[in-house]
PDB file of C-alpha atoms and ligand atoms in Angstrom:
ATOM      1  CA  MET A   1     -78.252 -77.979-152.679  1.00  0.00           C
ATOM      2  CA  VAL A   2     -78.094 -75.349-155.344  1.00  0.00           C
ATOM      3  CA  LYS A   3     -77.925 -76.612-158.797  1.00  0.00           C
ATOM      4  CA  LEU A   4     -75.163 -75.745-161.371  1.00  0.00           C
ATOM      5  CA  SER A   5     -76.235 -75.230-164.834  1.00  0.00           C
ATOM      6  CA  VAL A   6     -73.168 -74.539-167.103  1.00  0.00           C
ATOM      7  CA  ASN A   7     -73.862 -71.921-169.919  1.00  0.00           C
ATOM      8  CA  ILE A   8     -71.716 -73.059-172.999  1.00  0.00           C
ATOM      9  CA  ASN A   9     -72.116 -70.051-175.004  1.00  0.00           C
ATOM     10  CA  LYS A  10     -68.269 -69.508-174.855  1.00  0.00           C
ATOM     11  CA  ILE A  11     -67.444 -72.965-176.133  1.00  0.00           C
ATOM     12  CA  ALA A  12     -69.550 -72.030-179.122  1.00  0.00           C
ATOM     13  CA  THR A  13     -67.641 -68.783-179.469  1.00  0.00           C
ATOM     14  CA  LEU A  14     -64.389 -70.740-179.760  1.00  0.00           C
ATOM     15  CA  ARG A  15     -65.915 -73.162-182.414  1.00  0.00           C
ATOM     16  CA  ASN A  16     -67.324 -70.177-184.442  1.00  0.00           C
ATOM     17  CA  ALA A  17     -63.963 -68.483-184.601  1.00  0.00           C
ATOM     18  CA  ARG A  18     -63.078 -70.707-187.500  1.00  0.00           C
ATOM     19  CA  GLY A  19     -66.420 -70.435-189.249  1.00  0.00           C
ATOM     20  CA  GLN A  20     -67.972 -73.981-189.703  1.00  0.00           C
ATOM     21  CA  HIS A  21     -65.236 -75.687-187.703  1.00  0.00           C
ATOM     22  CA  ALA A  22     -66.128 -78.719-185.683  1.00  0.00           C
ATOM     23  CA  ARG A  23     -63.856 -78.199-182.807  1.00  0.00           C
ATOM     24  CA  PRO A  24     -64.516 -77.818-180.034  1.00  0.00           C
ATOM     25  CA  ASP A  25     -67.462 -80.264-180.302  1.00  0.00           C
ATOM     26  CA  LEU A  26     -70.289 -78.257-178.528  1.00  0.00           C
ATOM     27  CA  LEU A  27     -72.433 -81.407-178.168  1.00  0.00           C
ATOM     28  CA  GLN A  28     -69.658 -83.492-176.770  1.00  0.00           C
ATOM     29  CA  ALA A  29     -68.843 -80.708-174.342  1.00  0.00           C
ATOM     30  CA  ALA A  30     -72.371 -80.762-173.168  1.00  0.00           C
ATOM     31  CA  ARG A  31     -72.252 -84.413-172.499  1.00  0.00           C
ATOM     32  CA  ASP A  32     -68.935 -84.254-170.585  1.00  0.00           C
ATOM     33  CA  ILE A  33     -69.900 -81.256-168.529  1.00  0.00           C
ATOM     34  CA  GLU A  34     -73.134 -83.205-167.340  1.00  0.00           C
ATOM     35  CA  ARG A  35     -70.746 -86.358-166.711  1.00  0.00           C
ATOM     36  CA  PHE A  36     -68.441 -84.078-164.760  1.00  0.00           C
ATOM     37  CA  GLY A  37     -71.465 -83.244-162.166  1.00  0.00           C
ATOM     38  CA  ALA A  38     -73.294 -80.281-163.770  1.00  0.00           C
ATOM     39  CA  GLU A  39     -77.170 -80.468-163.205  1.00  0.00           C
ATOM     40  CA  GLY A  40     -78.031 -78.371-166.449  1.00  0.00           C
ATOM     41  CA  ILE A  41     -76.861 -76.805-169.633  1.00  0.00           C
ATOM     42  CA  THR A  42     -77.614 -73.399-170.402  1.00  0.00           C
ATOM     43  CA  VAL A  43     -77.555 -71.606-173.872  1.00  0.00           C
ATOM     44  CA  HIS A  44     -78.287 -68.176-175.080  1.00  0.00           C
ATOM     45  CA  PRO A  45     -79.109 -68.186-178.754  1.00  0.00           C
ATOM     46  CA  ARG A  46     -78.656 -64.458-179.745  1.00  0.00           C
ATOM     47  CA  PRO A  47     -80.372 -63.259-182.955  1.00  0.00           C
ATOM     48  CA  ASP A  48     -76.890 -62.812-184.569  1.00  0.00           C
ATOM     49  CA  GLU A  49     -75.923 -66.406-183.535  1.00  0.00           C
ATOM     50  CA  ARG A  50     -72.589 -64.952-182.607  1.00  0.00           C
ATOM     51  CA  HIS A  51     -71.896 -68.092-180.485  1.00  0.00           C
ATOM     52  CA  ILE A  52     -74.927 -70.511-179.951  1.00  0.00           C
ATOM     53  CA  ARG A  53     -76.766 -71.215-183.005  1.00  0.00           C
ATOM     54  CA  TYR A  54     -80.425 -72.039-183.368  1.00  0.00           C
ATOM     55  CA  GLN A  55     -79.413 -75.425-184.799  1.00  0.00           C
ATOM     56  CA  ASP A  56     -77.128 -75.976-181.602  1.00  0.00           C
ATOM     57  CA  VAL A  57     -80.356 -75.719-179.579  1.00  0.00           C
ATOM     58  CA  ARG A  58     -82.140 -78.174-181.540  1.00  0.00           C
ATOM     59  CA  ASP A  59     -79.048 -80.729-181.648  1.00  0.00           C
ATOM     60  CA  LEU A  60     -78.648 -80.246-177.733  1.00  0.00           C
ATOM     61  CA  LYS A  61     -82.316 -81.173-177.025  1.00  0.00           C
ATOM     62  CA  ALA A  62     -81.248 -84.678-178.160  1.00  0.00           C
ATOM     63  CA  VAL A  63     -78.182 -84.738-175.982  1.00  0.00           C
ATOM     64  CA  VAL A  64     -78.828 -82.930-172.727  1.00  0.00           C
ATOM     65  CA  THR A  65     -80.050 -85.577-170.059  1.00  0.00           C
ATOM     66  CA  THR A  66     -80.194 -83.149-167.042  1.00  0.00           C
ATOM     67  CA  GLU A  67     -82.056 -79.934-167.958  1.00  0.00           C
ATOM     68  CA  LEU A  68     -81.582 -77.638-170.928  1.00  0.00           C
ATOM     69  CA  ASN A  69     -82.172 -73.895-170.120  1.00  0.00           C
ATOM     70  CA  VAL A  70     -82.527 -71.661-173.081  1.00  0.00           C
ATOM     71  CA  GLU A  71     -82.214 -67.841-172.582  1.00  0.00           C
ATOM     72  CA  GLY A  72     -83.312 -65.195-174.759  1.00  0.00           C
ATOM     73  CA  ASN A  73     -85.311 -62.208-175.595  1.00  0.00           C
ATOM     74  CA  PRO A  74     -88.819 -63.650-176.431  1.00  0.00           C
ATOM     75  CA  THR A  75     -88.728 -62.450-180.242  1.00  0.00           C
ATOM     76  CA  PRO A  76     -91.080 -64.406-182.645  1.00  0.00           C
ATOM     77  CA  ASP A  77     -88.022 -66.387-183.783  1.00  0.00           C
ATOM     78  CA  PHE A  78     -86.936 -67.306-180.107  1.00  0.00           C
ATOM     79  CA  LEU A  79     -90.521 -68.387-179.304  1.00  0.00           C
ATOM     80  CA  ALA A  80     -90.913 -70.481-182.543  1.00  0.00           C
ATOM     81  CA  LEU A  81     -87.559 -72.192-181.421  1.00  0.00           C
ATOM     82  CA  CYS A  82     -88.687 -72.876-177.855  1.00  0.00           C
ATOM     83  CA  ARG A  83     -91.987 -74.249-179.182  1.00  0.00           C
ATOM     84  CA  GLU A  84     -90.198 -76.610-181.483  1.00  0.00           C
ATOM     85  CA  VAL A  85     -87.422 -77.630-178.912  1.00  0.00           C
ATOM     86  CA  ARG A  86     -89.523 -77.604-175.642  1.00  0.00           C
ATOM     87  CA  PRO A  87     -86.618 -77.057-173.287  1.00  0.00           C
ATOM     88  CA  GLU A  88     -87.161 -77.885-169.658  1.00  0.00           C
ATOM     89  CA  GLN A  89     -86.509 -74.282-168.750  1.00  0.00           C
ATOM     90  CA  VAL A  90     -86.802 -70.866-170.568  1.00  0.00           C
ATOM     91  CA  THR A  91     -85.283 -67.986-169.019  1.00  0.00           C
ATOM     92  CA  LEU A  92     -86.663 -64.641-170.628  1.00  0.00           C
ATOM     93  CA  VAL A  93     -84.040 -61.944-170.948  1.00  0.00           C
ATOM     94  CA  PRO A  94     -84.793 -58.292-172.326  1.00  0.00           C
ATOM     95  CA  ASP A  95     -81.519 -58.041-174.207  1.00  0.00           C
ATOM     96  CA  ALA A  96     -81.206 -55.826-177.223  1.00  0.00           C
ATOM     97  CA  PRO A  97     -80.244 -57.611-180.509  1.00  0.00           C
ATOM     98  CA  ASP A  98     -76.668 -55.873-180.332  1.00  0.00           C
ATOM     99  CA  ALA A  99     -76.236 -56.079-176.559  1.00  0.00           C
ATOM    100  CA  ILE A 100     -72.578 -57.242-175.931  1.00  0.00           C
ATOM    101  CA  THR A 101     -73.981 -59.303-173.100  1.00  0.00           C
ATOM    102  CA  SER A 102     -77.022 -59.178-170.864  1.00  0.00           C
ATOM    103  CA  ASN A 103     -76.944 -55.898-169.046  1.00  0.00           C
ATOM    104  CA  ALA A 104     -80.446 -55.415-167.184  1.00  0.00           C
ATOM    105  CA  GLY A 105     -83.402 -57.354-165.922  1.00  0.00           C
ATOM    106  CA  TRP A 106     -86.964 -56.738-167.150  1.00  0.00           C
ATOM    107  CA  ASP A 107     -89.075 -53.702-166.340  1.00  0.00           C
ATOM    108  CA  VAL A 108     -91.665 -56.052-165.118  1.00  0.00           C
ATOM    109  CA  VAL A 109     -94.106 -53.262-163.929  1.00  0.00           C
ATOM    110  CA  LYS A 110     -94.189 -51.986-167.527  1.00  0.00           C
ATOM    111  CA  GLN A 111     -94.132 -55.175-169.317  1.00  0.00           C
ATOM    112  CA  GLN A 112     -96.114 -57.446-167.247  1.00  0.00           C
ATOM    113  CA  ASP A 113     -99.015 -57.812-169.704  1.00  0.00           C
ATOM    114  CA  PHE A 114     -96.530 -58.761-172.427  1.00  0.00           C
ATOM    115  CA  LEU A 115     -94.661 -61.241-170.073  1.00  0.00           C
ATOM    116  CA  ARG A 116     -97.911 -62.754-168.836  1.00  0.00           C
ATOM    117  CA  GLU A 117     -98.588 -63.727-172.428  1.00  0.00           C
ATOM    118  CA  VAL A 118     -95.202 -65.087-173.163  1.00  0.00           C
ATOM    119  CA  VAL A 119     -95.064 -67.048-169.882  1.00  0.00           C
ATOM    120  CA  ALA A 120     -98.534 -68.570-170.582  1.00  0.00           C
ATOM    121  CA  GLU A 121     -97.578 -69.720-174.109  1.00  0.00           C
ATOM    122  CA  LEU A 122     -94.273 -71.128-172.924  1.00  0.00           C
ATOM    123  CA  LYS A 123     -95.726 -72.966-169.895  1.00  0.00           C
ATOM    124  CA  SER A 124     -98.381 -74.351-172.379  1.00  0.00           C
ATOM    125  CA  HIS A 125     -95.357 -76.179-173.995  1.00  0.00           C
ATOM    126  CA  GLY A 126     -94.399 -77.668-170.668  1.00  0.00           C
ATOM    127  CA  ALA A 127     -91.520 -75.180-169.908  1.00  0.00           C
ATOM    128  CA  ARG A 128     -90.552 -73.805-166.625  1.00  0.00           C
ATOM    129  CA  VAL A 129     -90.212 -70.141-167.111  1.00  0.00           C
ATOM    130  CA  SER A 130     -87.855 -67.903-165.421  1.00  0.00           C
ATOM    131  CA  ILE A 131     -87.508 -64.129-165.755  1.00  0.00           C
ATOM    132  CA  PHE A 132     -84.235 -62.219-165.557  1.00  0.00           C
ATOM    133  CA  LEU A 133     -84.539 -59.550-162.881  1.00  0.00           C
ATOM    134  CA  ASP A 134     -82.538 -56.927-161.140  1.00  0.00           C
ATOM    135  CA  PRO A 135     -82.276 -57.165-157.481  1.00  0.00           C
ATOM    136  CA  ASP A 136     -85.170 -55.007-156.268  1.00  0.00           C
ATOM    137  CA  PRO A 137     -87.967 -56.308-153.913  1.00  0.00           C
ATOM    138  CA  ALA A 138     -90.380 -53.720-155.160  1.00  0.00           C
ATOM    139  CA  LEU A 139     -90.358 -55.759-158.743  1.00  0.00           C
ATOM    140  CA  ILE A 140     -91.507 -59.048-157.043  1.00  0.00           C
ATOM    141  CA  ALA A 141     -95.191 -58.479-156.989  1.00  0.00           C
ATOM    142  CA  ALA A 142     -95.166 -57.632-160.796  1.00  0.00           C
ATOM    143  CA  ALA A 143     -92.918 -60.566-161.440  1.00  0.00           C
ATOM    144  CA  ALA A 144     -95.237 -63.012-159.721  1.00  0.00           C
ATOM    145  CA  SER A 145     -98.132 -61.563-161.550  1.00  0.00           C
ATOM    146  CA  THR A 146     -96.616 -62.576-164.899  1.00  0.00           C
ATOM    147  CA  GLY A 147     -97.201 -66.157-163.826  1.00  0.00           C
ATOM    148  CA  ALA A 148     -93.459 -67.061-164.155  1.00  0.00           C
ATOM    149  CA  ASP A 149     -92.356 -69.996-162.028  1.00  0.00           C
ATOM    150  CA  ARG A 150     -88.818 -68.476-161.072  1.00  0.00           C
ATOM    151  CA  ILE A 151     -86.968 -65.263-161.251  1.00  0.00           C
ATOM    152  CA  GLU A 152     -83.214 -65.239-162.156  1.00  0.00           C
ATOM    153  CA  LEU A 153     -81.415 -62.584-160.080  1.00  0.00           C
ATOM    154  CA  TYR A 154     -79.130 -60.684-162.517  1.00  0.00           C
ATOM    155  CA  THR A 155     -75.771 -60.798-160.460  1.00  0.00           C
ATOM    156  CA  GLU A 156     -73.505 -58.464-162.249  1.00  0.00           C
ATOM    157  CA  ALA A 157     -73.842 -55.802-159.829  1.00  0.00           C
ATOM    158  CA  TYR A 158     -73.065 -58.232-156.995  1.00  0.00           C
ATOM    159  CA  ALA A 159     -70.019 -59.664-158.761  1.00  0.00           C
ATOM    160  CA  HIS A 160     -68.660 -56.044-159.357  1.00  0.00           C
ATOM    161  CA  HIS A 161     -69.111 -55.049-155.762  1.00  0.00           C
ATOM    162  CA  TYR A 162     -68.174 -58.217-154.097  1.00  0.00           C
ATOM    163  CA  PRO A 163     -64.379 -57.618-153.978  1.00  0.00           C
ATOM    164  CA  HIS A 164     -64.930 -54.188-152.315  1.00  0.00           C
ATOM    165  CA  ASP A 165     -67.715 -55.107-149.625  1.00  0.00           C
ATOM    166  CA  ARG A 166     -69.421 -58.401-150.135  1.00  0.00           C
ATOM    167  CA  ALA A 167     -71.736 -57.792-147.187  1.00  0.00           C
ATOM    168  CA  ALA A 168     -73.166 -54.495-148.902  1.00  0.00           C
ATOM    169  CA  ALA A 169     -73.142 -56.320-152.308  1.00  0.00           C
ATOM    170  CA  VAL A 170     -75.410 -59.135-151.324  1.00  0.00           C
ATOM    171  CA  LEU A 171     -77.972 -57.040-149.289  1.00  0.00           C
ATOM    172  CA  PRO A 172     -80.324 -56.175-152.238  1.00  0.00           C
ATOM    173  CA  TYR A 173     -80.024 -59.637-153.444  1.00  0.00           C
ATOM    174  CA  ARG A 174     -80.944 -61.221-150.263  1.00  0.00           C
ATOM    175  CA  ALA A 175     -83.965 -58.827-149.719  1.00  0.00           C
ATOM    176  CA  THR A 176     -85.115 -59.777-153.284  1.00  0.00           C
ATOM    177  CA  ALA A 177     -84.863 -63.350-152.754  1.00  0.00           C
ATOM    178  CA  GLN A 178     -86.740 -63.207-149.521  1.00  0.00           C
ATOM    179  CA  ALA A 179     -89.484 -61.357-151.247  1.00  0.00           C
ATOM    180  CA  ALA A 180     -89.488 -63.892-154.208  1.00  0.00           C
ATOM    181  CA  VAL A 181     -89.772 -66.819-151.820  1.00  0.00           C
ATOM    182  CA  ALA A 182     -92.638 -65.241-149.951  1.00  0.00           C
ATOM    183  CA  ALA A 183     -94.368 -64.585-153.236  1.00  0.00           C
ATOM    184  CA  GLY A 184     -94.139 -68.136-154.132  1.00  0.00           C
ATOM    185  CA  LEU A 185     -91.456 -67.801-156.904  1.00  0.00           C
ATOM    186  CA  GLY A 186     -88.557 -69.948-157.381  1.00  0.00           C
ATOM    187  CA  LEU A 187     -85.134 -68.477-157.354  1.00  0.00           C
ATOM    188  CA  ASN A 188     -82.146 -68.851-159.952  1.00  0.00           C
ATOM    189  CA  ALA A 189     -79.241 -66.440-160.171  1.00  0.00           C
ATOM    190  CA  GLY A 190     -76.619 -65.584-162.966  1.00  0.00           C
ATOM    191  CA  HIS A 191     -74.228 -63.453-164.738  1.00  0.00           C
ATOM    192  CA  ASP A 192     -70.408 -62.970-163.702  1.00  0.00           C
ATOM    193  CA  LEU A 193     -70.569 -65.498-160.996  1.00  0.00           C
ATOM    194  CA  ASP A 194     -67.149 -67.160-160.408  1.00  0.00           C
ATOM    195  CA  LEU A 195     -64.906 -69.212-158.060  1.00  0.00           C
ATOM    196  CA  GLU A 196     -64.478 -66.114-155.926  1.00  0.00           C
ATOM    197  CA  ASN A 197     -67.921 -64.835-155.407  1.00  0.00           C
ATOM    198  CA  LEU A 198     -70.196 -67.827-155.652  1.00  0.00           C
ATOM    199  CA  ALA A 199     -70.070 -69.548-152.145  1.00  0.00           C
ATOM    200  CA  TYR A 200     -70.894 -66.370-150.480  1.00  0.00           C
ATOM    201  CA  LEU A 201     -73.885 -65.684-152.739  1.00  0.00           C
ATOM    202  CA  ALA A 202     -75.190 -69.218-152.078  1.00  0.00           C
ATOM    203  CA  GLN A 203     -74.695 -68.839-148.326  1.00  0.00           C
ATOM    204  CA  LYS A 204     -76.835 -65.564-148.398  1.00  0.00           C
ATOM    205  CA  LEU A 205     -79.608 -66.259-150.615  1.00  0.00           C
ATOM    206  CA  PRO A 206     -82.456 -68.076-148.973  1.00  0.00           C
ATOM    207  CA  GLY A 207     -84.152 -70.477-151.393  1.00  0.00           C
ATOM    208  CA  LEU A 208     -81.554 -70.372-154.182  1.00  0.00           C
ATOM    209  CA  GLN A 209     -82.315 -73.422-156.450  1.00  0.00           C
ATOM    210  CA  GLU A 210     -79.917 -72.780-159.456  1.00  0.00           C
ATOM    211  CA  VAL A 211     -76.945 -70.769-160.785  1.00  0.00           C
ATOM    212  CA  SER A 212     -76.133 -70.534-164.427  1.00  0.00           C
ATOM    213  CA  ILE A 213     -72.445 -69.777-164.835  1.00  0.00           C
ATOM    214  CA  GLY A 214     -70.567 -69.569-168.244  1.00  0.00           C
ATOM    215  CA  HIS A 215     -67.973 -66.941-169.083  1.00  0.00           C
ATOM    216  CA  ALA A 216     -65.835 -67.286-165.802  1.00  0.00           C
ATOM    217  CA  LEU A 217     -66.250 -71.243-165.832  1.00  0.00           C
ATOM    218  CA  VAL A 218     -65.050 -71.593-169.409  1.00  0.00           C
ATOM    219  CA  ALA A 219     -62.316 -68.994-168.873  1.00  0.00           C
ATOM    220  CA  ASP A 220     -61.035 -71.032-165.802  1.00  0.00           C
ATOM    221  CA  ALA A 221     -61.300 -74.350-167.603  1.00  0.00           C
ATOM    222  CA  LEU A 222     -58.619 -72.973-169.965  1.00  0.00           C
ATOM    223  CA  TYR A 223     -56.182 -73.101-167.152  1.00  0.00           C
ATOM    224  CA  LEU A 224     -57.604 -75.847-164.754  1.00  0.00           C
ATOM    225  CA  GLY A 225     -59.364 -78.190-167.082  1.00  0.00           C
ATOM    226  CA  LEU A 226     -63.014 -78.512-167.791  1.00  0.00           C
ATOM    227  CA  GLU A 227     -63.765 -81.505-165.486  1.00  0.00           C
ATOM    228  CA  ASN A 228     -61.819 -80.036-162.542  1.00  0.00           C
ATOM    229  CA  THR A 229     -63.443 -76.620-163.051  1.00  0.00           C
ATOM    230  CA  VAL A 230     -67.024 -77.970-163.034  1.00  0.00           C
ATOM    231  CA  GLN A 231     -66.271 -79.796-159.751  1.00  0.00           C
ATOM    232  CA  LEU A 232     -64.526 -76.591-158.309  1.00  0.00           C
ATOM    233  CA  TYR A 233     -67.703 -74.646-159.086  1.00  0.00           C
ATOM    234  CA  LYS A 234     -69.759 -77.428-157.602  1.00  0.00           C
ATOM    235  CA  ARG A 235     -67.589 -77.524-154.421  1.00  0.00           C
ATOM    236  CA  GLN A 236     -68.245 -73.879-153.946  1.00  0.00           C
ATOM    237  CA  LEU A 237     -71.949 -74.462-153.978  1.00  0.00           C
ATOM    238  CA  LYS A 238     -71.694 -77.061-151.272  1.00  0.00           C
ATOM    239  CA  GLN A 239     -70.186 -74.488-149.061  1.00  0.00           C
ATOM    240  CA  GLY A 240     -73.395 -72.512-149.701  1.00  0.00           C
TER     241      GLY A 240
HETATM  242  C1  DXP B   1     -78.456 -64.020-169.132  1.00  0.00           C
HETATM  243  C2  DXP B   1     -77.147 -63.914-168.786  1.00  0.00           C
HETATM  244  O1  DXP B   1     -76.696 -63.252-168.036  1.00  0.00           O
HETATM  245  C3  DXP B   1     -76.282 -64.855-169.617  1.00  0.00           C
HETATM  246  O2  DXP B   1     -76.873 -65.549-170.387  1.00  0.00           O
HETATM  247  C4  DXP B   1     -75.538 -63.920-170.529  1.00  0.00           C
HETATM  248  O3  DXP B   1     -76.286 -63.061-171.295  1.00  0.00           O
HETATM  249  C5  DXP B   1     -74.453 -64.736-171.282  1.00  0.00           C
HETATM  250  O4  DXP B   1     -74.552 -64.096-172.452  1.00  0.00           O
HETATM  251  P1  DXP B   1     -73.182 -63.958-173.392  1.00  0.00           P
HETATM  252  O5  DXP B   1     -72.540 -65.343-173.234  1.00  0.00           O
HETATM  253  O6  DXP B   1     -73.511 -63.722-174.951  1.00  0.00           O
HETATM  254  O7  DXP B   1     -72.407 -62.917-172.675  1.00  0.00           O
HETATM  255  N1  LIG B   2     -77.794 -66.501-166.855  1.00  0.00           N
HETATM  256  C1  LIG B   2     -76.386 -66.376-166.617  1.00  0.00           C
HETATM  257  C2  LIG B   2     -75.552 -67.240-167.498  1.00  0.00           C
HETATM  258  O1  LIG B   2     -76.219 -68.116-168.071  1.00  0.00           O
HETATM  259  C3  LIG B   2     -74.284 -67.248-167.682  1.00  0.00           C
HETATM  260  O2  LIG B   2     -73.685 -65.871-167.466  1.00  0.00           O
HETATM  261  P1  LIG B   2     -72.066 -65.627-167.338  1.00  0.00           P
HETATM  262  O3  LIG B   2     -71.593 -66.650-166.190  1.00  0.00           O
HETATM  263  O4  LIG B   2     -71.611 -66.211-168.759  1.00  0.00           O
HETATM  264  O5  LIG B   2     -71.950 -64.226-166.958  1.00  0.00           O
END
């Protein structure tokens, strides 16, 4: 079954709203989210530390008992953090420092030499490496040449088009997933997934191994409660 890795960036956003405030306790939230059934915790420490701080990643390493997935642009500081913390998975994302949120996958054709070096370094520390990718089968050969273990399909376009025509929305993702599996790449997906669009994606993507979900899940939890929400998302994946 497709694993759920909960992105806790937005819990850190709430905590940071009061400066050095201790609530909500990010580490306790991670422990509880795992206890509620999540198979991973995802964080995206951005250079401005607007939500997840570098120290949070260090602290989470000692707390997370499932899998810690650290996402980010492989800047020297980010790579040093991954070298220090050694998370189970690193997801490379080409975000600009001032990006409001992730808004594109890698140009793996142009950047395959750079990515190959970064992937090799991260794998030397024992990490599984995933690269954030737009849904385009033509990118798979270059993605595989980087030595990455997996790709993470950037699902913003799917989520945006889902309400209008879900069959059309999923087509490029299905084609890219099939190409990735054929190339021996593992398959993750994430960004803007929610309780409405998740089950259909899981049904239609052959070989999908993991989804990372944060913004919608934390927003839902404000109304539905965190334990109930984690289990609702897992139930959607069971339908996949
Ligand atoms: C790579 C990805 O799609 C998510 O990590 C997204 O970047 C979440 O980041 P924010 O929580 O800062 O929007
Ligand atoms: N990689 C996607 C992720 O970690 C969470 O994205 P979102 O659900 O916050 O859009």
